[in-house]
PDB file of C-alpha atoms and ligand atoms in Angstrom:
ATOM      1  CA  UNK A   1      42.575  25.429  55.967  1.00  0.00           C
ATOM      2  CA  UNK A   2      44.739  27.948  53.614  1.00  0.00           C
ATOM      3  CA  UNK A   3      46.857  27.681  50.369  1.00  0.00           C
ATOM      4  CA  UNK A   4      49.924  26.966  52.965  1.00  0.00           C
ATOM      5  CA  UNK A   5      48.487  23.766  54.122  1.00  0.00           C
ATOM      6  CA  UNK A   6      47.843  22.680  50.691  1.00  0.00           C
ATOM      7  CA  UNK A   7      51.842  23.271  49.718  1.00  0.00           C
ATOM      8  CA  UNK A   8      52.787  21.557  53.356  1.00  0.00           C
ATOM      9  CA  UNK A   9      50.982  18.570  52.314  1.00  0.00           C
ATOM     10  CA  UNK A  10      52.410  17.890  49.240  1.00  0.00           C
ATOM     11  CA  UNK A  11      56.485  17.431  48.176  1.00  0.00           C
ATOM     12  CA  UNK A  12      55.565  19.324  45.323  1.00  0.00           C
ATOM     13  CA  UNK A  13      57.155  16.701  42.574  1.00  0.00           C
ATOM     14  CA  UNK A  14      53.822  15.089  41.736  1.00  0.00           C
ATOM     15  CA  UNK A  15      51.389  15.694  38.659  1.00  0.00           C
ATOM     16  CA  UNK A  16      48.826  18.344  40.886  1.00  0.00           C
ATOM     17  CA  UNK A  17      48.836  22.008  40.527  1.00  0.00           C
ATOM     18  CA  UNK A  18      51.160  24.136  42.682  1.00  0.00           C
ATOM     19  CA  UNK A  19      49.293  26.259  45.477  1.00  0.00           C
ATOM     20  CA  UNK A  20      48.421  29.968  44.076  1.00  0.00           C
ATOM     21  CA  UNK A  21      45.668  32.215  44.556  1.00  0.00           C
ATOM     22  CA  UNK A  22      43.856  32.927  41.879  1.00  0.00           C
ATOM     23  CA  UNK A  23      42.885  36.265  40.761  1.00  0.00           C
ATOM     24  CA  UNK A  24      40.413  38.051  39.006  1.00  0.00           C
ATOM     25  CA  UNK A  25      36.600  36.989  38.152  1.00  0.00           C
ATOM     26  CA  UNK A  26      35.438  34.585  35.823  1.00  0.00           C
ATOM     27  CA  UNK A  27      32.031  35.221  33.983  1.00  0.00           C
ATOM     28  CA  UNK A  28      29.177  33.079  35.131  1.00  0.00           C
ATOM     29  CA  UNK A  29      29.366  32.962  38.656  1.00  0.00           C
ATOM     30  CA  UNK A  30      31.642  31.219  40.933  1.00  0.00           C
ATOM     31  CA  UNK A  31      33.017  27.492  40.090  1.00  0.00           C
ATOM     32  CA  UNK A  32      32.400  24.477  41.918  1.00  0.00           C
ATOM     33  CA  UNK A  33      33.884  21.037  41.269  1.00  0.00           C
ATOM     34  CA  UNK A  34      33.063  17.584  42.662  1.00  0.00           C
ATOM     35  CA  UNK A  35      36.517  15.030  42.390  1.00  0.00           C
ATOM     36  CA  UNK A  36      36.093  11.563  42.714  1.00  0.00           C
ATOM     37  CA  UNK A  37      39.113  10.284  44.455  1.00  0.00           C
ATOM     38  CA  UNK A  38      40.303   6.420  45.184  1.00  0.00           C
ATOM     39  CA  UNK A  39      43.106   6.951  47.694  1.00  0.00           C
ATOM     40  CA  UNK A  40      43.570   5.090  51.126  1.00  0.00           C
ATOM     41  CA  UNK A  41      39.634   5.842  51.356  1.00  0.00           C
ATOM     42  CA  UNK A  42      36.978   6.159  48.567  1.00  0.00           C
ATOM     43  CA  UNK A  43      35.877   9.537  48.282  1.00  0.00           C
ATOM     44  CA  UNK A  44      34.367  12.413  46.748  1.00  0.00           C
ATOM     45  CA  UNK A  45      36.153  15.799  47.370  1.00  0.00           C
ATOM     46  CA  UNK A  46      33.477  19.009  47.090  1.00  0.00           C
ATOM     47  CA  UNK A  47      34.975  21.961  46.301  1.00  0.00           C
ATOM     48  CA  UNK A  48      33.503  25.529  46.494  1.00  0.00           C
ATOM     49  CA  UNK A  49      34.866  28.722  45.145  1.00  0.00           C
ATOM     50  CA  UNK A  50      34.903  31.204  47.768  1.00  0.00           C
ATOM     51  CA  UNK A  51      37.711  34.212  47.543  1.00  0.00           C
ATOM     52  CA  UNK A  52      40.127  33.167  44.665  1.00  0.00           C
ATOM     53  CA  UNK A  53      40.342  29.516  46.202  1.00  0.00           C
ATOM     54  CA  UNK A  54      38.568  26.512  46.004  1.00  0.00           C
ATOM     55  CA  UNK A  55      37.197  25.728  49.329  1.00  0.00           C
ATOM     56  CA  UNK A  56      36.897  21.643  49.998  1.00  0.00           C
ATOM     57  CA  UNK A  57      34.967  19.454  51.754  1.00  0.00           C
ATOM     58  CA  UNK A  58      35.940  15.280  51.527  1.00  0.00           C
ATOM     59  CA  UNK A  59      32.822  13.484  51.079  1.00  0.00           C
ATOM     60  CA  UNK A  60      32.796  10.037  52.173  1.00  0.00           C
ATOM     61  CA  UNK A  61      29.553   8.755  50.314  1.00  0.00           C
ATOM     62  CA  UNK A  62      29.463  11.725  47.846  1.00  0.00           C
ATOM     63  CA  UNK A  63      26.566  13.874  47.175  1.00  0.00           C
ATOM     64  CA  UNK A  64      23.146  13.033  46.904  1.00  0.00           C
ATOM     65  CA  UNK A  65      20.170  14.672  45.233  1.00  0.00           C
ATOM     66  CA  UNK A  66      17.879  13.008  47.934  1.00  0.00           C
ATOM     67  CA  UNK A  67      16.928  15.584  50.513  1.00  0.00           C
ATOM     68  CA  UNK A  68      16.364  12.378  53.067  1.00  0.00           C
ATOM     69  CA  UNK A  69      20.243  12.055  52.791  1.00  0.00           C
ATOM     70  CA  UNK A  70      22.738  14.214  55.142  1.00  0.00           C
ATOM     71  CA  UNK A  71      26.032  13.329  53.599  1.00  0.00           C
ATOM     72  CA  UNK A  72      28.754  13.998  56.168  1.00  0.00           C
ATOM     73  CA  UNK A  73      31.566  16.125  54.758  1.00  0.00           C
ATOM     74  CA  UNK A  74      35.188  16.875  56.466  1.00  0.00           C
ATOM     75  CA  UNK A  75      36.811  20.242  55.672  1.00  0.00           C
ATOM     76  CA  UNK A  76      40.103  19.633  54.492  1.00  0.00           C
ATOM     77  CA  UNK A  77      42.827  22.175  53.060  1.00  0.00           C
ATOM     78  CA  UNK A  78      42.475  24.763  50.910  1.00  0.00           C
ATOM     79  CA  UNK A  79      42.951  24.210  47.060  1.00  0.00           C
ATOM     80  CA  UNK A  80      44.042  26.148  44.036  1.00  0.00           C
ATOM     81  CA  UNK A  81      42.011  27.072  41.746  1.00  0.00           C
ATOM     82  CA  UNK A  82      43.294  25.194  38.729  1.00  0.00           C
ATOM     83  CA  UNK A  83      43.057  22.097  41.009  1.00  0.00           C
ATOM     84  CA  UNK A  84      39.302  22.710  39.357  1.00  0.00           C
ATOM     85  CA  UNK A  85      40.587  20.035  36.150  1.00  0.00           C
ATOM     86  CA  UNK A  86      43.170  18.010  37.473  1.00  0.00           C
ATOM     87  CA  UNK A  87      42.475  14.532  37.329  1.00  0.00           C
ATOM     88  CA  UNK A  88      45.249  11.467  37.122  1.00  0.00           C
ATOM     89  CA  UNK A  89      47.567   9.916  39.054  1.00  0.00           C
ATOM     90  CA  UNK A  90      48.858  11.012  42.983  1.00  0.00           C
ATOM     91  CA  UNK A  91      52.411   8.756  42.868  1.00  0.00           C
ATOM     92  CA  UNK A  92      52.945   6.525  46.474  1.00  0.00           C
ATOM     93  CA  UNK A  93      54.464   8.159  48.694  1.00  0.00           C
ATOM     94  CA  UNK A  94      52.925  11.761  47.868  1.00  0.00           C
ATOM     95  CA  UNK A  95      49.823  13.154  50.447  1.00  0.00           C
ATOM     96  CA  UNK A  96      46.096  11.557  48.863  1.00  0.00           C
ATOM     97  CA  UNK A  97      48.130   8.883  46.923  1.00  0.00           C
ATOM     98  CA  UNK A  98      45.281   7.619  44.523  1.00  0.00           C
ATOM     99  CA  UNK A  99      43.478   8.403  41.252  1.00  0.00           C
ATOM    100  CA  UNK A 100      41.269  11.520  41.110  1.00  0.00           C
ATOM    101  CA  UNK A 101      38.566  12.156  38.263  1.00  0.00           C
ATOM    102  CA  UNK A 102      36.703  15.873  37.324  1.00  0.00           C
ATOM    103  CA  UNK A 103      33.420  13.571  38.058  1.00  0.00           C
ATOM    104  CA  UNK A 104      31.590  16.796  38.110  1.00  0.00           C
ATOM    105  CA  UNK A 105      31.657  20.322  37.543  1.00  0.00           C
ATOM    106  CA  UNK A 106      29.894  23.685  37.154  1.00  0.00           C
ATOM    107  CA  UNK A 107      28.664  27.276  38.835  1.00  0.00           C
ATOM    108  CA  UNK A 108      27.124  27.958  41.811  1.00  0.00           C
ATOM    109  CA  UNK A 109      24.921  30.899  42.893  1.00  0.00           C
ATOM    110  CA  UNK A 110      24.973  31.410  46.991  1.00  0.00           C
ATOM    111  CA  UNK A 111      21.169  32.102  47.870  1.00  0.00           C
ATOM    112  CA  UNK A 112      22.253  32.631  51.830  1.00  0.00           C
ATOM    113  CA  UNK A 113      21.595  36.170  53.400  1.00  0.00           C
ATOM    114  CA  UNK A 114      25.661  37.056  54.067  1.00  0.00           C
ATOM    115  CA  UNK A 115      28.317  37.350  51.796  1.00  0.00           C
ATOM    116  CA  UNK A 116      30.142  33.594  50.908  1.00  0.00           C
ATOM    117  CA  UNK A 117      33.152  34.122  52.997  1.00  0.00           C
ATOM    118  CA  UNK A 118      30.897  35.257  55.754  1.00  0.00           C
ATOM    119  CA  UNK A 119      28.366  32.174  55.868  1.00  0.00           C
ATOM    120  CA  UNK A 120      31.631  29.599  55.804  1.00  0.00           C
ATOM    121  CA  UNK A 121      32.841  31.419  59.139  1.00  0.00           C
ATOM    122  CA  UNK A 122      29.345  31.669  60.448  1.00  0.00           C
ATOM    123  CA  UNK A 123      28.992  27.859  59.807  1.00  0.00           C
ATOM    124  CA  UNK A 124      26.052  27.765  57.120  1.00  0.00           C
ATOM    125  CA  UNK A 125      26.068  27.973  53.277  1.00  0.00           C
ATOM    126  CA  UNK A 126      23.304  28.075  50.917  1.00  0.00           C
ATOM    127  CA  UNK A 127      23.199  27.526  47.341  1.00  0.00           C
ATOM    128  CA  UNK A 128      22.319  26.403  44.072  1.00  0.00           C
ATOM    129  CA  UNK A 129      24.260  24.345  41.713  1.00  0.00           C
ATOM    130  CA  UNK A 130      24.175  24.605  38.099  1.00  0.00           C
ATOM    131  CA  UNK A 131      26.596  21.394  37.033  1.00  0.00           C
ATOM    132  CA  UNK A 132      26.255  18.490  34.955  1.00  0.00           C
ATOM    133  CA  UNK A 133      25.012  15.918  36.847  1.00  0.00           C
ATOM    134  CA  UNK A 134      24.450  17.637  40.139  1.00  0.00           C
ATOM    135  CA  UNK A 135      21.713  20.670  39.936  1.00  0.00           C
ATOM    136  CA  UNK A 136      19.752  22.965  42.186  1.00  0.00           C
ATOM    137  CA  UNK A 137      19.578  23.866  46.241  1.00  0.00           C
ATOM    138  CA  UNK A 138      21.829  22.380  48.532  1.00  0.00           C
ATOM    139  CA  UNK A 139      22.894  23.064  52.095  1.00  0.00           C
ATOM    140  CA  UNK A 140      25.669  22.793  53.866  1.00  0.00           C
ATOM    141  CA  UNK A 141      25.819  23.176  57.555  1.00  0.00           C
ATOM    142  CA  UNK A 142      28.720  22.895  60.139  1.00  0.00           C
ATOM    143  CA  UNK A 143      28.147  20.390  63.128  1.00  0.00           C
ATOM    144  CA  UNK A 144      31.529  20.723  64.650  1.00  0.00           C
ATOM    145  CA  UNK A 145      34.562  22.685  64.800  1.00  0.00           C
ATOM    146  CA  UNK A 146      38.298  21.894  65.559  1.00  0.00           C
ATOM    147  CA  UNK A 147      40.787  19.771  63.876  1.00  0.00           C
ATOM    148  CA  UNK A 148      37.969  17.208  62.947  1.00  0.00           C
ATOM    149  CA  UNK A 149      35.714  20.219  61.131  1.00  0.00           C
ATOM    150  CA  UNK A 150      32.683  18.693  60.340  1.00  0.00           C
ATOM    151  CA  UNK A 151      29.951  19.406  57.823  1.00  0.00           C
ATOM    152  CA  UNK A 152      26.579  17.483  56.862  1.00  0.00           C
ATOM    153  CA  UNK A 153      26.064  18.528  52.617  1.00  0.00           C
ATOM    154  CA  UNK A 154      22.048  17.985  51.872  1.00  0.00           C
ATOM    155  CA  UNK A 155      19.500  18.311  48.672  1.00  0.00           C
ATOM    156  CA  UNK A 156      16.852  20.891  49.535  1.00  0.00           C
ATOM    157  CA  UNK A 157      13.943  19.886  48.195  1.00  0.00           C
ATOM    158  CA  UNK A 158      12.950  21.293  44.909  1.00  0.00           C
ATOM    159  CA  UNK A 159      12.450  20.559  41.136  1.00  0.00           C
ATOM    160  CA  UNK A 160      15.729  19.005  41.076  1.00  0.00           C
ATOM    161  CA  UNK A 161      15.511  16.589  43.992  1.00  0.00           C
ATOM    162  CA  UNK A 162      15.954  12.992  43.077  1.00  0.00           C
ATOM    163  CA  UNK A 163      14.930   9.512  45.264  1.00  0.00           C
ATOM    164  CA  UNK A 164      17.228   7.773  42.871  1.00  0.00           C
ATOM    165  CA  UNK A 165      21.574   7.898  43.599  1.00  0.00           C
ATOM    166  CA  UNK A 166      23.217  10.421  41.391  1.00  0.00           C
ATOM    167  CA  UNK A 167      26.185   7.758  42.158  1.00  0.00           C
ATOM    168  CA  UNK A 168      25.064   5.561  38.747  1.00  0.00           C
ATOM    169  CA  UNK A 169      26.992   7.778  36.599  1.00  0.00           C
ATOM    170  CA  UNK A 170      30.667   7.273  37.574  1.00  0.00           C
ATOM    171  CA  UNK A 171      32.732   8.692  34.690  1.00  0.00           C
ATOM    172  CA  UNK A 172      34.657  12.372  34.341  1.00  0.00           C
ATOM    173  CA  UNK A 173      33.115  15.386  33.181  1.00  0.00           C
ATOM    174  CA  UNK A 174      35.722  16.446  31.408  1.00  0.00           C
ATOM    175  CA  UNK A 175      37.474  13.297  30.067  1.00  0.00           C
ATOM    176  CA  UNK A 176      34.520  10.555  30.125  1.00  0.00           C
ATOM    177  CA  UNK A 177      36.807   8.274  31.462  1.00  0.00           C
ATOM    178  CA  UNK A 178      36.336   6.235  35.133  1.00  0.00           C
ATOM    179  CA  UNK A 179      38.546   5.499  38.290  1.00  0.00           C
ATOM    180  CA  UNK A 180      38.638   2.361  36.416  1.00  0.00           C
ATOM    181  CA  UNK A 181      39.996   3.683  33.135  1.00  0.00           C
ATOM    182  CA  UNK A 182      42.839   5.309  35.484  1.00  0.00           C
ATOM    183  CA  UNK A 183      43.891   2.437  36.882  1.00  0.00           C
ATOM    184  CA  UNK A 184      44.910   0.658  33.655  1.00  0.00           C
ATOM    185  CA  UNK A 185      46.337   3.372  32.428  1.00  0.00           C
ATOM    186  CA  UNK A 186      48.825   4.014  35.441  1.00  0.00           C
TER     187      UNK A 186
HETATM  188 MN1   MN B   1      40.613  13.699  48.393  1.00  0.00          MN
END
């Protein structure tokens, strides 16, 4: 799931950040971003920063703030750290072909009982966002391993639990533009 993956995958000609570590710490806590992406499939990508690298999950049905909902979430590869704003155009032909939008964004603070990088090998992460639209305790717990790495993403139940879809507000975080606005733009 490293940095290497993420340079195999792509030609490197297209519009997304080259593969880099990232070093040094950023005040405020570690980042986490949440990319809506319209590629062969309709997804949200959840990405964690763990070690200098943002750690991502593809969400099929995106996040929910309803506890009731387990959200199933493949780990994919690896991504930069500045992958954190990119949003536009992936051309045909390149890997995840599609448009992407920053549809949230924010810091995190890891409430589990072992260090980050520890908990992702262990198989369970713990903690609480601080982002836009998304807010408070979430879990998210591996069901299986191998290629197909599986992970089900759920609201704990607190203040900032909702019964209502965080879905309803589609636009970018950083641009206030939609998938929409992308397309007619392209
Ligand atoms: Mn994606």
């Amino acid at each position: 799931m490293s940095l290497a993956e993420y340079r195999d995958k792509r030609s490197g000609r297209g519009p997304e950040p080259r593969g880099r570590r990232s070093r040094g710490r950023k005040a405020g806590g570690p980042h986490f971003v949440v990319q809506h992406h319209a590629a062969s499939t309709d997804h949200y990508d959840f990405r964690l920063e763990i070690d200098g690298v943002l750690v991502s999950w593809a969400v099929p049905k995106g996040p929910s703030a309803n506890p009731r909902d387990k959200r199933m979430a493949r780990r994919t590869e690896d991504h930069p750290m500045d992958y954190e704003t990119f949003e536009g155009v992936i051309p045909e032909g390149e890997y995840g072909a599609g448009r992407v939008i920053v549809w949230d964004r924010g810091t995190y603070a890891d409430d589990g009982e072992h260090e980050t990088a520890e908990a992702l090998e262990r198989g369970h992460l713990s903690f609480t966002l601080d982002g836009e639209k998304l807010r408070g305790g979430y879990a998210l717990t591996r069901i299986r391993q191998g290629k197909d790495e599986t992970w089900l993403l759920v609201k704990k139940s607190d203040a900032e639990a909702r019964r209502r879809p965080v879905g309803d507000r589609p636009e970018s975080v950083l641009s206030g533009q939609t998938l929409d606005d992308l397309s007619e733009s392209s």
